[in-house]
Tab-separated table of N, CA and C in Angstrom:
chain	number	residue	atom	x	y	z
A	14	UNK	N	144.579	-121.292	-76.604
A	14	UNK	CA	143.502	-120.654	-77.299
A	14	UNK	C	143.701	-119.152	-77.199
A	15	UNK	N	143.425	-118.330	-78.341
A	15	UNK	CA	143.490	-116.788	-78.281
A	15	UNK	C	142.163	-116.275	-78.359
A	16	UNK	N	142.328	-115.183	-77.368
A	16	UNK	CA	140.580	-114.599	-77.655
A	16	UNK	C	141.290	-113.070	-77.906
A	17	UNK	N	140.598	-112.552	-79.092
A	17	UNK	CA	140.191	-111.447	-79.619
A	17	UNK	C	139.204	-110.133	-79.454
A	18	UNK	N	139.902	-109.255	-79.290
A	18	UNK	CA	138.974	-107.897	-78.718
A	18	UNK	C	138.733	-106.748	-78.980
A	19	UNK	N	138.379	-106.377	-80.472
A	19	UNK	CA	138.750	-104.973	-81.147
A	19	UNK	C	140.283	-105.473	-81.405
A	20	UNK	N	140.130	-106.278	-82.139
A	20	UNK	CA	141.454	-106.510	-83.175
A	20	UNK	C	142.392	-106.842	-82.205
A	21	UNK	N	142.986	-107.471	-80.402
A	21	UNK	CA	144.049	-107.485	-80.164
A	21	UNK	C	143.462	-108.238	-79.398
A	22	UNK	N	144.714	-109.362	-79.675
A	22	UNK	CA	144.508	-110.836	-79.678
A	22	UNK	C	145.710	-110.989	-78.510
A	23	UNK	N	145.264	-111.973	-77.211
A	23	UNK	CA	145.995	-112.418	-75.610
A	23	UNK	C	145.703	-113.697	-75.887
A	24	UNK	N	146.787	-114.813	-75.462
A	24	UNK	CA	146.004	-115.603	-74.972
A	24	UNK	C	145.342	-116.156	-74.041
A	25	UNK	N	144.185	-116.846	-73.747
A	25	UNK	CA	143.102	-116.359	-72.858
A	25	UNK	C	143.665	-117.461	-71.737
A	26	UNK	N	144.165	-116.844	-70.456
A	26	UNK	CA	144.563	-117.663	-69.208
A	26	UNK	C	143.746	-117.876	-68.220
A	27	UNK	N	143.427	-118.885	-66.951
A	27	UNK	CA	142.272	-118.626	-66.500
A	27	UNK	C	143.098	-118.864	-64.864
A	28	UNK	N	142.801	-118.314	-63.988
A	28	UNK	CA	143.295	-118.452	-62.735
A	28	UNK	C	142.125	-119.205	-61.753
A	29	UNK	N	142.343	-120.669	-61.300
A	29	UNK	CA	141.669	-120.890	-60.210
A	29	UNK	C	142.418	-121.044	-58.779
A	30	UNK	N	141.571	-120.504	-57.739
A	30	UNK	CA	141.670	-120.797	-56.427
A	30	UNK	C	140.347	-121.607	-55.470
A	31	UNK	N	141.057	-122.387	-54.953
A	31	UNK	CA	140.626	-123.265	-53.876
A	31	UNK	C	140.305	-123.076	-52.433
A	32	UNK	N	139.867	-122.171	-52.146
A	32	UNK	CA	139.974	-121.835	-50.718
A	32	UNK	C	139.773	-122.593	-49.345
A	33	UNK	N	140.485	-122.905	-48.587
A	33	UNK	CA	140.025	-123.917	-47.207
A	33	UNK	C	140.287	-122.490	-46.234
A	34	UNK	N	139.443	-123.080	-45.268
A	34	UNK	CA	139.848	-122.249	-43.902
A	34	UNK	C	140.105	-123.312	-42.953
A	35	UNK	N	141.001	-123.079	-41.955
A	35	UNK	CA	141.715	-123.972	-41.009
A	35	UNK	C	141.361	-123.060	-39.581
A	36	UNK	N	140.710	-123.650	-38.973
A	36	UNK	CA	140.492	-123.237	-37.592
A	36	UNK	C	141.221	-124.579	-36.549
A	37	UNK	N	141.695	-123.878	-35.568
A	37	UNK	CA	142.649	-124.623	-34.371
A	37	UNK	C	141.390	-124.524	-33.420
A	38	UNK	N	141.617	-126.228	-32.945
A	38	UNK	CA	140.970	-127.129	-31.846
A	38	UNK	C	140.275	-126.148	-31.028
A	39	UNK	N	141.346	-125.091	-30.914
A	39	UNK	CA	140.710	-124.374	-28.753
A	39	UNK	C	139.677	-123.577	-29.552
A	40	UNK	N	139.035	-123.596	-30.731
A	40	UNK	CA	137.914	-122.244	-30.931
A	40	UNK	C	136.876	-122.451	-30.687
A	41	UNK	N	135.976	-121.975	-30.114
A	41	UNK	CA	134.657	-121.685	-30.406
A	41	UNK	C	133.933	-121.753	-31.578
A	42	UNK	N	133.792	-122.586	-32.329
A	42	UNK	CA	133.235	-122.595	-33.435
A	42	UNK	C	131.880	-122.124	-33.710
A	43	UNK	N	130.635	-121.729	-32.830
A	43	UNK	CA	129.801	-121.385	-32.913
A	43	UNK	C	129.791	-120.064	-33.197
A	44	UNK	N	130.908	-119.111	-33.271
A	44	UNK	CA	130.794	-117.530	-33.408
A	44	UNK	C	131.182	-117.739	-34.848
A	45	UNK	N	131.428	-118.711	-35.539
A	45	UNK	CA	132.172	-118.786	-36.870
A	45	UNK	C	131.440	-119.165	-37.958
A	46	UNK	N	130.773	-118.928	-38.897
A	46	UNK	CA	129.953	-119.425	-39.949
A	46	UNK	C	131.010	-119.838	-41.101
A	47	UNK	N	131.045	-120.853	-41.394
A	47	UNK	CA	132.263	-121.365	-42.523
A	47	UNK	C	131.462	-121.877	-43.710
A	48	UNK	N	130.280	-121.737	-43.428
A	48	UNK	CA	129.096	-122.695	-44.612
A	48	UNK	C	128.814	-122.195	-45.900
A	49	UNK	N	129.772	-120.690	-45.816
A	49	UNK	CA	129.023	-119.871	-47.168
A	49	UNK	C	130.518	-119.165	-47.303
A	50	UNK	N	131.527	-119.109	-47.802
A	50	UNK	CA	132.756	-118.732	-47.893
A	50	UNK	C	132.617	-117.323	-49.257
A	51	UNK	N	131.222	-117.186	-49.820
A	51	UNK	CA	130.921	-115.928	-50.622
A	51	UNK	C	131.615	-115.113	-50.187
A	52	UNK	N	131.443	-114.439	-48.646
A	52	UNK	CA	131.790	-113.432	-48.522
A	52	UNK	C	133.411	-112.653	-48.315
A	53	UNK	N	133.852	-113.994	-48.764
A	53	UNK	CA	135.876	-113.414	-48.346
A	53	UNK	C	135.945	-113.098	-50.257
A	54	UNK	N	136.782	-112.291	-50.172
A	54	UNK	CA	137.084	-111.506	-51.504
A	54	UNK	C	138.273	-111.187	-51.619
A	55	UNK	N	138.911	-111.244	-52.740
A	55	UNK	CA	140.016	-110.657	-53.573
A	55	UNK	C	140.351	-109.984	-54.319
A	56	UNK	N	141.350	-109.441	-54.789
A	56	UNK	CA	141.560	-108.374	-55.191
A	56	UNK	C	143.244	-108.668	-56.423
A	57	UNK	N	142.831	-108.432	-57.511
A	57	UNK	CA	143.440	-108.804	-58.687
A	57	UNK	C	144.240	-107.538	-59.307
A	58	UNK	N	145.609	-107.195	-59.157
A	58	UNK	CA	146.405	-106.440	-59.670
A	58	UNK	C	147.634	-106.539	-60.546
A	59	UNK	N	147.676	-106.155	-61.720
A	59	UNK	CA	148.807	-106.048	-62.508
A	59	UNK	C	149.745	-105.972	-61.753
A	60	UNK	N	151.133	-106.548	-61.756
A	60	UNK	CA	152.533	-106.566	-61.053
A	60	UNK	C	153.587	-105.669	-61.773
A	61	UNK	N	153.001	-105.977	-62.813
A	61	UNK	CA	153.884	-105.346	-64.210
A	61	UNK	C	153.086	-104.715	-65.533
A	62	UNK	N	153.368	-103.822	-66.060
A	62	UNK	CA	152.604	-103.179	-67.290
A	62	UNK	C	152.202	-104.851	-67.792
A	63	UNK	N	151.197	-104.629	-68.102
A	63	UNK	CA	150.604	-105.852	-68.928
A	63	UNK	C	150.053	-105.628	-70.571
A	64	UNK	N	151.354	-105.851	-71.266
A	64	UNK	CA	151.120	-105.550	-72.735
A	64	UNK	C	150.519	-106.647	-73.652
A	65	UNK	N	150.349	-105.934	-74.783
A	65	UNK	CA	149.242	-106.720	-75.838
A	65	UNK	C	150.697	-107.560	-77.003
A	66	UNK	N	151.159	-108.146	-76.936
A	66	UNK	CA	151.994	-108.149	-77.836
A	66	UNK	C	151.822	-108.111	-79.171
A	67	UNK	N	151.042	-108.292	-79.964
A	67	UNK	CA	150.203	-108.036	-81.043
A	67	UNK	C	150.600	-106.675	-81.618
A	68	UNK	N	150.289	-105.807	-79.962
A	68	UNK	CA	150.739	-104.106	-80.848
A	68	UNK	C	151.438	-103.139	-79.485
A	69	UNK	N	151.674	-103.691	-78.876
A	69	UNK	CA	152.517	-102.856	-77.702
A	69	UNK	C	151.613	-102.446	-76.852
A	70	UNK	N	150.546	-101.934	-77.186
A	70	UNK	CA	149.094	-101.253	-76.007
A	70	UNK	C	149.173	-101.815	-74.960
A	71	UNK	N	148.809	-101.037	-74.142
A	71	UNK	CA	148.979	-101.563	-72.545
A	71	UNK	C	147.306	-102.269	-72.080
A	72	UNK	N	147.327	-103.239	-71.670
A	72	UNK	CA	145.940	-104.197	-71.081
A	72	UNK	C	146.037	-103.414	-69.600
A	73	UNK	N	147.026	-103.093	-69.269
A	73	UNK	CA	146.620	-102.811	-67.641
A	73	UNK	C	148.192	-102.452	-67.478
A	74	UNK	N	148.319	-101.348	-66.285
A	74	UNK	CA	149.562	-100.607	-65.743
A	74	UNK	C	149.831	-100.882	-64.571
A	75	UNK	N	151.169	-101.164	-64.203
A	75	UNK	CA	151.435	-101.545	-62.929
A	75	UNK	C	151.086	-101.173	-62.266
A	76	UNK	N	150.662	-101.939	-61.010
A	76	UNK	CA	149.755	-101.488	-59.919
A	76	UNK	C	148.037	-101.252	-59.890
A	77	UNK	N	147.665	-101.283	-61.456
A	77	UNK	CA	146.600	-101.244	-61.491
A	77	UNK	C	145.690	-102.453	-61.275
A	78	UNK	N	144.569	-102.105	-61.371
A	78	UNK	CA	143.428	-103.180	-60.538
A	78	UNK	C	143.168	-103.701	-61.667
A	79	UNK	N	143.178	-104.894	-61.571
A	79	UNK	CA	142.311	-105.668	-62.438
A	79	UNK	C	140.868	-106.258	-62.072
A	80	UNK	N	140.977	-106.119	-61.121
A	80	UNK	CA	139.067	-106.349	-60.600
A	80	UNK	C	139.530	-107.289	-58.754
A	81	UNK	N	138.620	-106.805	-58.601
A	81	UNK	CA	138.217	-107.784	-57.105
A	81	UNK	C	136.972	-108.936	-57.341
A	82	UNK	N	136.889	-109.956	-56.577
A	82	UNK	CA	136.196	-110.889	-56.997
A	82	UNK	C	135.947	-111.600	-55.918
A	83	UNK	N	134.770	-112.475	-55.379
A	83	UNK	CA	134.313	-113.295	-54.551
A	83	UNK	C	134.305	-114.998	-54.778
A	84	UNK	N	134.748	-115.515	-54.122
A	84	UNK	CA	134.982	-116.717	-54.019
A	84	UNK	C	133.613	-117.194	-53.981
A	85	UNK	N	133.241	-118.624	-54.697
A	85	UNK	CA	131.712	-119.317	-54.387
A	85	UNK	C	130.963	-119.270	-52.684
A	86	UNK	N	130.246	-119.802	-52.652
A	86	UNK	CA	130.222	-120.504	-51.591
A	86	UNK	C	130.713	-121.883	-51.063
A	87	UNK	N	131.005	-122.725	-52.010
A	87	UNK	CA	132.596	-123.179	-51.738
A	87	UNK	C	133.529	-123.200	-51.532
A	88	UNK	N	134.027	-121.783	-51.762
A	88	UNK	CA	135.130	-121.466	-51.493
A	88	UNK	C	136.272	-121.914	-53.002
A	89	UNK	N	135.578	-121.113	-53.788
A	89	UNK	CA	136.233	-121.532	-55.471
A	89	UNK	C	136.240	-120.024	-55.825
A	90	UNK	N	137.358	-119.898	-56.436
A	90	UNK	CA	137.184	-118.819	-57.592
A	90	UNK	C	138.034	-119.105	-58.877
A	91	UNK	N	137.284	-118.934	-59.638
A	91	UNK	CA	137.977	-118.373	-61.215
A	91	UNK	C	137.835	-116.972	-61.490
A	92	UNK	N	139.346	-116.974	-62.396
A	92	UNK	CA	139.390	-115.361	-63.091
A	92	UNK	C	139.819	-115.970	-64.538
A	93	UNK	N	139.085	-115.896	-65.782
A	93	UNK	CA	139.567	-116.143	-66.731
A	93	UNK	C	139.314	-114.998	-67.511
A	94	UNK	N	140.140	-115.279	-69.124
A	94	UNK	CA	140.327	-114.418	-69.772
A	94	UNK	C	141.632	-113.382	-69.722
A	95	UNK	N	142.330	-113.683	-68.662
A	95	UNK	CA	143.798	-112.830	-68.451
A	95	UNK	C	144.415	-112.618	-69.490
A	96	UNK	N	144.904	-111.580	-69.683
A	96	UNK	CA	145.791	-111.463	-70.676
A	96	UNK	C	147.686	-112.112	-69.947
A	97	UNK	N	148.330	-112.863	-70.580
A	97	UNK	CA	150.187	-113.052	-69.967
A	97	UNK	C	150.850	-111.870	-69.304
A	98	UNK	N	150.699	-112.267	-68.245
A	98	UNK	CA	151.768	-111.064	-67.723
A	98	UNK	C	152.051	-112.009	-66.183
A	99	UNK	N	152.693	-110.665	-65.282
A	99	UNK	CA	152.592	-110.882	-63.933
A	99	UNK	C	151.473	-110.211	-62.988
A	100	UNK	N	150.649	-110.713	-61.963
A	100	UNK	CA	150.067	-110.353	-60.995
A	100	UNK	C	150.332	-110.876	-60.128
A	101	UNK	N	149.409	-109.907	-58.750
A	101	UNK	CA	149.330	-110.295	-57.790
A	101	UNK	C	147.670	-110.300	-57.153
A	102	UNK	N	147.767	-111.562	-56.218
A	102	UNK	CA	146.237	-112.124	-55.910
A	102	UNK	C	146.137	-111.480	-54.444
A	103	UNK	N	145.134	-110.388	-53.412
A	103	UNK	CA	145.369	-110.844	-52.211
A	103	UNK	C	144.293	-110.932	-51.776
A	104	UNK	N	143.875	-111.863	-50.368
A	104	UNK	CA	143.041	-111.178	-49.905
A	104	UNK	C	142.549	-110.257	-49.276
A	105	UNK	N	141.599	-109.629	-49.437
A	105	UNK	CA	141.365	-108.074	-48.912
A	105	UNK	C	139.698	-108.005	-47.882
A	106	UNK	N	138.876	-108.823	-48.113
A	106	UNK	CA	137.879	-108.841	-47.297
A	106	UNK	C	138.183	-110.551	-46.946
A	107	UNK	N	137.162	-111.012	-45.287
A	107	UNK	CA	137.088	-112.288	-45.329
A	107	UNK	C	136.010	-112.157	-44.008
A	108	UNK	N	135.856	-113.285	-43.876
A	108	UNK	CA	134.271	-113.579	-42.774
A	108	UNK	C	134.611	-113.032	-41.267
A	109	UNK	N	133.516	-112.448	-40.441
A	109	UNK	CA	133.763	-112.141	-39.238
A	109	UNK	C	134.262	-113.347	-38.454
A	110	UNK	N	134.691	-113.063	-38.011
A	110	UNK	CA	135.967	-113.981	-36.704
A	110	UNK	C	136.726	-115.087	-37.254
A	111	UNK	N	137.121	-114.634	-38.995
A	111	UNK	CA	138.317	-115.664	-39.422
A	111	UNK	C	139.323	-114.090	-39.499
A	112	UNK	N	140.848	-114.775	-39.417
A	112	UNK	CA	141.521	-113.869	-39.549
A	112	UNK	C	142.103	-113.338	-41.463
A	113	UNK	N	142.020	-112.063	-41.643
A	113	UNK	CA	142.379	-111.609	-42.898
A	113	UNK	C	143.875	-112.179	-42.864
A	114	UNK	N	143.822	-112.914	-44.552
A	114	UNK	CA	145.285	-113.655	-44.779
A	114	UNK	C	145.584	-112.300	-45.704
A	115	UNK	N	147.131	-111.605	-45.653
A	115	UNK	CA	147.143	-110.578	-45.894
A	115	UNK	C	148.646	-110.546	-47.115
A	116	UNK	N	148.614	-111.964	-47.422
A	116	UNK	CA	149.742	-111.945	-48.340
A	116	UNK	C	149.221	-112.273	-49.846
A	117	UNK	N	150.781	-111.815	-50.246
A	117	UNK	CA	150.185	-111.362	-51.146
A	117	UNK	C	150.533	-112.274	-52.509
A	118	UNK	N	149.752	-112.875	-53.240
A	118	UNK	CA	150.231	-113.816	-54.219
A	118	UNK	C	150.723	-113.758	-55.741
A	119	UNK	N	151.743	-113.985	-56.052
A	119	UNK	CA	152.151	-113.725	-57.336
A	119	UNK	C	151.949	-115.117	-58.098
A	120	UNK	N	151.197	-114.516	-59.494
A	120	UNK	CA	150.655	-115.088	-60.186
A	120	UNK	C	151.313	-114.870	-62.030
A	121	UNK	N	151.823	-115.809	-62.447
A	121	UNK	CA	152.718	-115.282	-63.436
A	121	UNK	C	152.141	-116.353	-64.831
A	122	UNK	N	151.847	-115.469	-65.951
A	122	UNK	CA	151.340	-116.712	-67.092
A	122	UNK	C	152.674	-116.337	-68.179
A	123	UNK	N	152.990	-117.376	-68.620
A	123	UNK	CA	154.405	-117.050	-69.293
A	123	UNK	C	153.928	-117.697	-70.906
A	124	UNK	N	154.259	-117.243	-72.020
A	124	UNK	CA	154.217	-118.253	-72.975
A	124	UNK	C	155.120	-119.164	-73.703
């Protein structure tokens, strides 16, 4: 499907993530709230100029942000509407006394 925006037409990609957290046996689980996973967040960046092919215009410049975003309280997120290119996903905030996962994910929509 293509979605259209002031005349320049992507087709519309949608990125989901699943989030689990894994805690080991020896913890204390009572210092840990896992019931509301809202508060861990990500952070969505172009890898590569991200062009319009339609007309060459740039959607977004390497390295640039494409938005940060919060996972449900499930621990779900969608990002739709992407324009094809390459990114990268990381996380950048996450809950007191889980540890920040600090890698970094490449995310590639090809046509």
């Amino acid at each position: 499907m293509a979605l259209c925006h002031r005349k320049r037409c992507f087709s519309k990609e949608l990125l989901k993530v699943n989030k689990t957290v894994a805690i080991r046996e020896n913890v204390d689980t009572s210092l840990i709230n896992i019931s509301d996973l809202s508060g861990i967040q990500f952070k969505l960046t172009a890898k590569e100029d991200i062009i319009d092919m339609a007309d060459g215009s740039k959607f977004y410049t390497k390295g640039q942000a494409v938005g940060t975003h919060n996972l449900t309280k499930e621990g779900k997120l969608i990002i739709d509407n992407l324009p094809m290119g390459t990114y990268e996903l990381q996380e950048i905030k996450t809950l007191d006394g889980l540890v920040l996962n600090n890698k970094k994910y490449e995310v590639k929509f090809v046509k």
